Amino acid sequence: MPDDSKTEKATPKKRRDERKKGHVFLSKDAVSVASLFGSIIVMRATFAASMSTVGAFMAACIQRTQTGGIPNHAMLLRCVSLIAEVTGPFLVAAALLSVIATLAQTRLLVSFELIKPKMEKINPLKGFQNLFSMRSVVEALKNLLKVSILLYLIYASLRDLMGISERYLYADLNGASDHLFGAIFAMLLRVAMAFLALAGLDFFYQWWDYEKQMRMSKQEIKEEYKQTEGDPQIKGRIKELQRRAAQQRMMQQVPKADVIVRNPEHVAVALRYKPYVDEAPLVLAKGLDALALRIVAIAEEHDITVVENVTLARALYAKSELYHSIPPDLYEEVAEIMVYLYKLGRVKA
C-alpha cells in the first residue's frame, strides 16, 4: 500500500543512493521495441542475401540426395554455418539495441546490486503481495493488450492474404515469394508500430511509478539533512561552545592591555601598544553590553586604565578586527590617549 505521508520529491542524495543500489527508472517495453525495430530492419536488409544462402544450401542438400558425395559432418557444419549467417545479424542487432536502450535510460549505469541473493526475494509472503500489487495488475493488463493487438494484426494480415491467395496460382515463384514475404514484413512493421505506441505509454507510466516510489516524507528529509549536514541543535550547540571558547581566549588577553576605551555601558575595546613590537595599537578584546562590562571588570581587577570616549569606542568596535592593528584613521585619537598614559606611567613596558 502506498504511504500517504510520502508527499515530497526525492532529494538528490536519495536519488544517488538508490542509483548505487541499481534502482533507476527503466521501461522494459522501450527496450523490447528498440530490439524489435532493429531486428526487423536488419532482417529486411539481409533478406535477399539470406534467401540466396538458404537456396544454395537447399541445392546442396538435393545434390547430396542424388549423388551422396558430401559427408555428413560437412553437411552439419554447413547447416550450423547457415543458421549463424542467417540469424546472426538480426540477433546481434537486437542485443546491441537492447543494451543501448537500457544504458540510455539508466544513464550508463552498471550495477550488480539487483542480482545479489536476498532473502526477501524468496519470501513467499512478499511474493504473494507482489502478485496482487497494482504494478502486477498493470503489467497483466498491458500484456493482455499486447497479445490482443498481436492477434488482431496477424488475423488482419492473414485475412488480406487469403483474399488474394488465388492470384499466386498465376504468378511465378519469385514474384509470389517476394509478395508474400513483403506482406509478412509489413505485418511485422505494423506490430512494431503498435508496440511502439504501447511502449510510449509504458515509458510515462514507469516514470510516474518510479517518481512515486522515490517520494519521501518530511521526516525522512529531516533525517537525511541531519545525516548530511548534522543535527541543527547539535550544530548550534557546537557553535555556542566555540563562541564561548573564543570569548574565554579573548578575556585572557584583557590583562595584557594598556587601556580600555569604553562607551560607559555598551561598548568596550581593549588596546595594547608596545613601541618595539607593534606597528600600531593592537586590539586584544572588544565587546558589547554584558561582554563590555566583563572586559571593564577584568581591567579594573588588573589595574588597567579605563578611558570613557563614546565616539572613539564605537569607531574602534565597528572598524577594528580582533587581534589586528587599529585602522589608520583612528591613529591620532588613540595616540593622544597613549601619550597621556605614558606621561602617567600607565603604559606597560
Short mmCIF file of N, CA, C and O in Angstrom, two decimals, residues 261-336:
data_model
loop_
_atom_site.label_atom_id
_atom_site.label_comp_id
_atom_site.label_asym_id
_atom_site.label_seq_id
_atom_site.Cartn_x
_atom_site.Cartn_y
_atom_site.Cartn_z
N VAL A 261 39.11 51.43 26.14
CA VAL A 261 38.30 52.54 25.66
C VAL A 261 36.85 52.09 25.69
O VAL A 261 36.51 51.08 25.07
N ARG A 262 36.01 52.84 26.40
CA ARG A 262 34.65 52.37 26.58
C ARG A 262 33.63 53.48 26.33
O ARG A 262 33.93 54.66 26.45
N ASN A 263 32.43 53.02 25.95
CA ASN A 263 31.21 53.82 25.96
C ASN A 263 30.52 53.36 27.24
O ASN A 263 30.23 52.17 27.35
N PRO A 264 30.29 54.21 28.19
CA PRO A 264 30.03 53.84 29.58
C PRO A 264 29.51 52.43 29.84
O PRO A 264 30.03 51.75 30.72
N GLU A 265 28.49 51.93 29.11
CA GLU A 265 27.94 50.62 29.45
C GLU A 265 27.86 49.65 28.26
O GLU A 265 27.84 48.44 28.46
N HIS A 266 27.85 50.18 27.06
CA HIS A 266 27.50 49.33 25.91
C HIS A 266 28.70 48.84 25.08
O HIS A 266 28.60 47.82 24.42
N VAL A 267 29.82 49.54 25.08
CA VAL A 267 30.95 49.18 24.23
C VAL A 267 32.24 49.27 25.03
O VAL A 267 32.42 50.21 25.82
N ALA A 268 33.14 48.29 24.81
CA ALA A 268 34.46 48.33 25.42
C ALA A 268 35.46 47.68 24.48
O ALA A 268 35.19 46.62 23.91
N VAL A 269 36.64 48.34 24.31
CA VAL A 269 37.69 47.83 23.44
C VAL A 269 39.00 47.89 24.19
O VAL A 269 39.38 48.96 24.70
N ALA A 270 39.70 46.74 24.29
CA ALA A 270 40.99 46.68 24.98
C ALA A 270 42.11 46.84 23.97
O ALA A 270 42.16 46.12 22.98
N LEU A 271 43.05 47.79 24.25
CA LEU A 271 44.16 48.09 23.33
C LEU A 271 45.50 47.85 24.01
O LEU A 271 45.67 48.09 25.22
N ARG A 272 46.46 47.41 23.22
CA ARG A 272 47.85 47.26 23.67
C ARG A 272 48.76 47.94 22.67
O ARG A 272 48.52 47.83 21.45
N TYR A 273 49.81 48.57 23.19
CA TYR A 273 50.79 49.16 22.27
C TYR A 273 52.19 49.00 22.85
O TYR A 273 52.51 49.56 23.90
N LYS A 274 53.02 48.23 22.17
CA LYS A 274 54.43 48.07 22.52
C LYS A 274 55.24 48.68 21.38
O LYS A 274 55.24 48.13 20.26
N PRO A 275 55.90 49.77 21.59
CA PRO A 275 56.57 50.51 20.50
C PRO A 275 57.52 49.67 19.66
O PRO A 275 57.63 49.87 18.45
N TYR A 276 58.22 48.73 20.27
CA TYR A 276 59.21 47.95 19.50
C TYR A 276 58.65 46.60 19.01
O TYR A 276 59.38 45.81 18.42
N VAL A 277 57.38 46.38 19.27
CA VAL A 277 56.74 45.12 18.85
C VAL A 277 55.57 45.37 17.89
O VAL A 277 55.46 44.75 16.84
N ASP A 278 54.73 46.34 18.27
CA ASP A 278 53.52 46.61 17.49
C ASP A 278 53.73 47.80 16.56
O ASP A 278 54.25 48.85 17.00
N GLU A 279 53.34 47.67 15.32
CA GLU A 279 53.40 48.79 14.38
C GLU A 279 52.39 49.86 14.74
O GLU A 279 52.61 51.05 14.46
N ALA A 280 51.27 49.45 15.33
CA ALA A 280 50.21 50.36 15.76
C ALA A 280 49.49 49.68 16.91
O ALA A 280 49.66 48.48 17.17
N PRO A 281 48.71 50.44 17.68
CA PRO A 281 47.95 49.83 18.78
C PRO A 281 47.15 48.62 18.31
O PRO A 281 46.51 48.65 17.27
N LEU A 282 47.18 47.57 19.11
CA LEU A 282 46.58 46.28 18.75
C LEU A 282 45.31 46.06 19.57
O LEU A 282 45.27 46.36 20.78
N VAL A 283 44.26 45.55 18.93
CA VAL A 283 43.00 45.25 19.62
C VAL A 283 43.09 43.85 20.22
O VAL A 283 43.19 42.85 19.50
N LEU A 284 43.06 43.79 21.56
CA LEU A 284 43.13 42.49 22.25
C LEU A 284 41.76 41.92 22.56
O LEU A 284 41.59 40.71 22.65
N ALA A 285 40.77 42.80 22.74
CA ALA A 285 39.42 42.34 23.08
C ALA A 285 38.43 43.46 22.77
O ALA A 285 38.79 44.64 22.78
N LYS A 286 37.20 43.04 22.46
CA LYS A 286 36.14 44.02 22.27
C LYS A 286 34.80 43.34 22.50
O LYS A 286 34.66 42.12 22.29
N GLY A 287 33.82 44.10 22.95
CA GLY A 287 32.52 43.50 23.23
C GLY A 287 31.45 44.54 23.42
O GLY A 287 31.72 45.74 23.58
N LEU A 288 30.21 44.05 23.43
CA LEU A 288 29.04 44.89 23.62
C LEU A 288 28.30 44.48 24.87
O LEU A 288 28.33 43.31 25.28
N ASP A 289 27.64 45.43 25.48
CA ASP A 289 26.73 45.19 26.60
C ASP A 289 27.39 44.36 27.70
O ASP A 289 28.39 44.79 28.28
N ALA A 290 26.85 43.16 27.99
CA ALA A 290 27.36 42.36 29.11
C ALA A 290 28.83 42.01 28.92
O ALA A 290 29.61 42.01 29.88
N LEU A 291 29.21 41.72 27.69
CA LEU A 291 30.61 41.39 27.41
C LEU A 291 31.50 42.61 27.65
O LEU A 291 32.62 42.49 28.16
N ALA A 292 31.01 43.79 27.30
CA ALA A 292 31.78 45.02 27.55
C ALA A 292 31.98 45.23 29.04
O ALA A 292 33.07 45.62 29.50
N LEU A 293 30.94 44.99 29.84
CA LEU A 293 31.06 45.14 31.29
C LEU A 293 32.06 44.15 31.87
O LEU A 293 32.79 44.46 32.82
N ARG A 294 32.10 42.94 31.32
CA ARG A 294 33.09 41.95 31.79
C ARG A 294 34.50 42.40 31.48
O ARG A 294 35.42 42.23 32.30
N ILE A 295 34.71 42.96 30.28
CA ILE A 295 36.03 43.46 29.91
C ILE A 295 36.47 44.56 30.88
O ILE A 295 37.62 44.57 31.37
N VAL A 296 35.56 45.47 31.19
CA VAL A 296 35.89 46.56 32.12
C VAL A 296 36.18 46.00 33.51
O VAL A 296 37.11 46.45 34.21
N ALA A 297 35.38 45.00 33.95
CA ALA A 297 35.58 44.43 35.28
C ALA A 297 36.96 43.77 35.38
O ALA A 297 37.67 43.94 36.39
N ILE A 298 37.35 43.02 34.36
CA ILE A 298 38.67 42.37 34.38
C ILE A 298 39.77 43.44 34.37
O ILE A 298 40.80 43.31 35.06
N ALA A 299 39.57 44.51 33.60
CA ALA A 299 40.57 45.58 33.54
C ALA A 299 40.74 46.23 34.92
O ALA A 299 41.87 46.51 35.35
N GLU A 300 39.64 46.47 35.63
CA GLU A 300 39.73 47.08 36.96
C GLU A 300 40.41 46.15 37.94
O GLU A 300 41.14 46.60 38.84
N GLU A 301 40.17 44.83 37.80
CA GLU A 301 40.85 43.87 38.67
C GLU A 301 42.36 43.92 38.49
O GLU A 301 43.12 43.69 39.45
N HIS A 302 42.81 44.20 37.27
CA HIS A 302 44.25 44.21 36.98
C HIS A 302 44.81 45.63 36.89
O HIS A 302 45.89 45.84 36.34
N ASP A 303 44.08 46.58 37.42
CA ASP A 303 44.53 47.98 37.50
C ASP A 303 44.91 48.52 36.13
O ASP A 303 45.98 49.14 35.94
N ILE A 304 44.08 48.28 35.14
CA ILE A 304 44.29 48.80 33.79
C ILE A 304 43.42 50.04 33.62
O ILE A 304 42.25 50.06 34.03
N THR A 305 43.99 51.07 33.02
CA THR A 305 43.29 52.33 32.85
C THR A 305 42.08 52.16 31.93
O THR A 305 42.17 51.53 30.88
N VAL A 306 40.95 52.74 32.35
CA VAL A 306 39.73 52.71 31.56
C VAL A 306 39.38 54.15 31.17
O VAL A 306 39.23 55.01 32.06
N VAL A 307 39.29 54.39 29.87
CA VAL A 307 39.01 55.72 29.36
C VAL A 307 37.62 55.72 28.72
O VAL A 307 37.31 54.85 27.89
N GLU A 308 36.80 56.68 29.10
CA GLU A 308 35.47 56.79 28.51
C GLU A 308 35.51 57.78 27.34
O GLU A 308 35.83 58.95 27.52
N ASN A 309 35.20 57.25 26.15
CA ASN A 309 35.16 58.08 24.95
C ASN A 309 34.12 57.42 24.03
O ASN A 309 34.42 56.43 23.34
N VAL A 310 32.93 57.95 24.02
CA VAL A 310 31.82 57.32 23.31
C VAL A 310 32.11 57.17 21.83
O VAL A 310 31.98 56.09 21.24
N THR A 311 32.51 58.24 21.17
CA THR A 311 32.73 58.22 19.71
C THR A 311 33.87 57.28 19.36
O THR A 311 33.74 56.46 18.44
N LEU A 312 34.98 57.37 20.07
CA LEU A 312 36.13 56.53 19.75
C LEU A 312 35.84 55.05 20.04
O LEU A 312 36.24 54.17 19.27
N ALA A 313 35.15 54.78 21.14
CA ALA A 313 34.83 53.39 21.48
C ALA A 313 33.98 52.75 20.38
O ALA A 313 34.23 51.61 19.95
N ARG A 314 32.95 53.48 19.92
CA ARG A 314 32.11 52.94 18.86
C ARG A 314 32.88 52.75 17.56
O ARG A 314 32.70 51.75 16.85
N ALA A 315 33.76 53.71 17.22
CA ALA A 315 34.54 53.60 15.99
C ALA A 315 35.51 52.42 16.04
O ALA A 315 35.67 51.69 15.07
N LEU A 316 36.16 52.26 17.20
CA LEU A 316 37.10 51.13 17.34
C LEU A 316 36.37 49.79 17.21
O LEU A 316 36.86 48.86 16.57
N TYR A 317 35.20 49.69 17.84
CA TYR A 317 34.46 48.44 17.77
C TYR A 317 33.99 48.14 16.34
O TYR A 317 34.05 47.00 15.88
N ALA A 318 33.53 49.17 15.65
CA ALA A 318 32.97 48.97 14.31
C ALA A 318 34.04 48.74 13.25
O ALA A 318 33.85 47.94 12.33
N LYS A 319 35.18 49.42 13.35
CA LYS A 319 36.17 49.40 12.27
C LYS A 319 37.32 48.43 12.50
O LYS A 319 37.98 48.01 11.55
N SER A 320 37.61 48.08 13.73
CA SER A 320 38.80 47.26 14.01
C SER A 320 38.44 45.79 14.11
O SER A 320 37.30 45.43 14.39
N GLU A 321 39.43 44.94 13.85
CA GLU A 321 39.26 43.49 13.97
C GLU A 321 40.07 42.98 15.14
O GLU A 321 41.14 43.52 15.46
N LEU A 322 39.56 41.93 15.74
CA LEU A 322 40.21 41.34 16.90
C LEU A 322 41.61 40.84 16.54
O LEU A 322 41.80 40.19 15.50
N TYR A 323 42.57 41.15 17.39
CA TYR A 323 43.98 40.74 17.24
C TYR A 323 44.64 41.40 16.04
O TYR A 323 45.65 40.89 15.54
N HIS A 324 44.08 42.50 15.54
CA HIS A 324 44.68 43.27 14.45
C HIS A 324 44.90 44.71 14.92
O HIS A 324 44.30 45.18 15.89
N SER A 325 45.75 45.42 14.16
CA SER A 325 46.00 46.82 14.48
C SER A 325 44.78 47.66 14.18
O SER A 325 43.94 47.31 13.33
N ILE A 326 44.68 48.80 14.87
CA ILE A 326 43.53 49.69 14.65
C ILE A 326 43.65 50.33 13.27
O ILE A 326 44.75 50.44 12.72
N PRO A 327 42.54 50.82 12.68
CA PRO A 327 42.59 51.47 11.38
C PRO A 327 43.41 52.78 11.44
O PRO A 327 43.41 53.47 12.47
N PRO A 328 44.09 53.13 10.34
CA PRO A 328 44.93 54.35 10.33
C PRO A 328 44.16 55.62 10.66
O PRO A 328 44.73 56.55 11.26
N ASP A 329 42.89 55.70 10.31
CA ASP A 329 42.15 56.94 10.57
C ASP A 329 41.86 57.16 12.05
O ASP A 329 41.38 58.24 12.44
N LEU A 330 42.17 56.16 12.89
CA LEU A 330 41.97 56.32 14.33
C LEU A 330 43.30 56.48 15.07
O LEU A 330 43.30 56.56 16.32
N TYR A 331 44.42 56.51 14.34
CA TYR A 331 45.73 56.64 14.97
C TYR A 331 45.80 57.88 15.86
O TYR A 331 46.29 57.82 17.00
N GLU A 332 45.36 59.01 15.36
CA GLU A 332 45.55 60.28 16.06
C GLU A 332 44.84 60.29 17.41
O GLU A 332 45.43 60.66 18.45
N GLU A 333 43.57 59.86 17.42
CA GLU A 333 42.81 59.87 18.67
C GLU A 333 43.39 58.89 19.68
O GLU A 333 43.49 59.20 20.88
N VAL A 334 43.79 57.70 19.20
CA VAL A 334 44.36 56.71 20.11
C VAL A 334 45.73 57.17 20.60
O VAL A 334 46.11 56.95 21.76
N ALA A 335 46.51 57.83 19.70
CA ALA A 335 47.84 58.32 20.08
C ALA A 335 47.75 59.32 21.23
O ALA A 335 48.59 59.32 22.15
N GLU A 336 46.72 60.17 21.22
CA GLU A 336 46.54 61.13 22.30
C GLU A 336 46.35 60.43 23.64
O GLU A 336 46.90 60.85 24.67
#
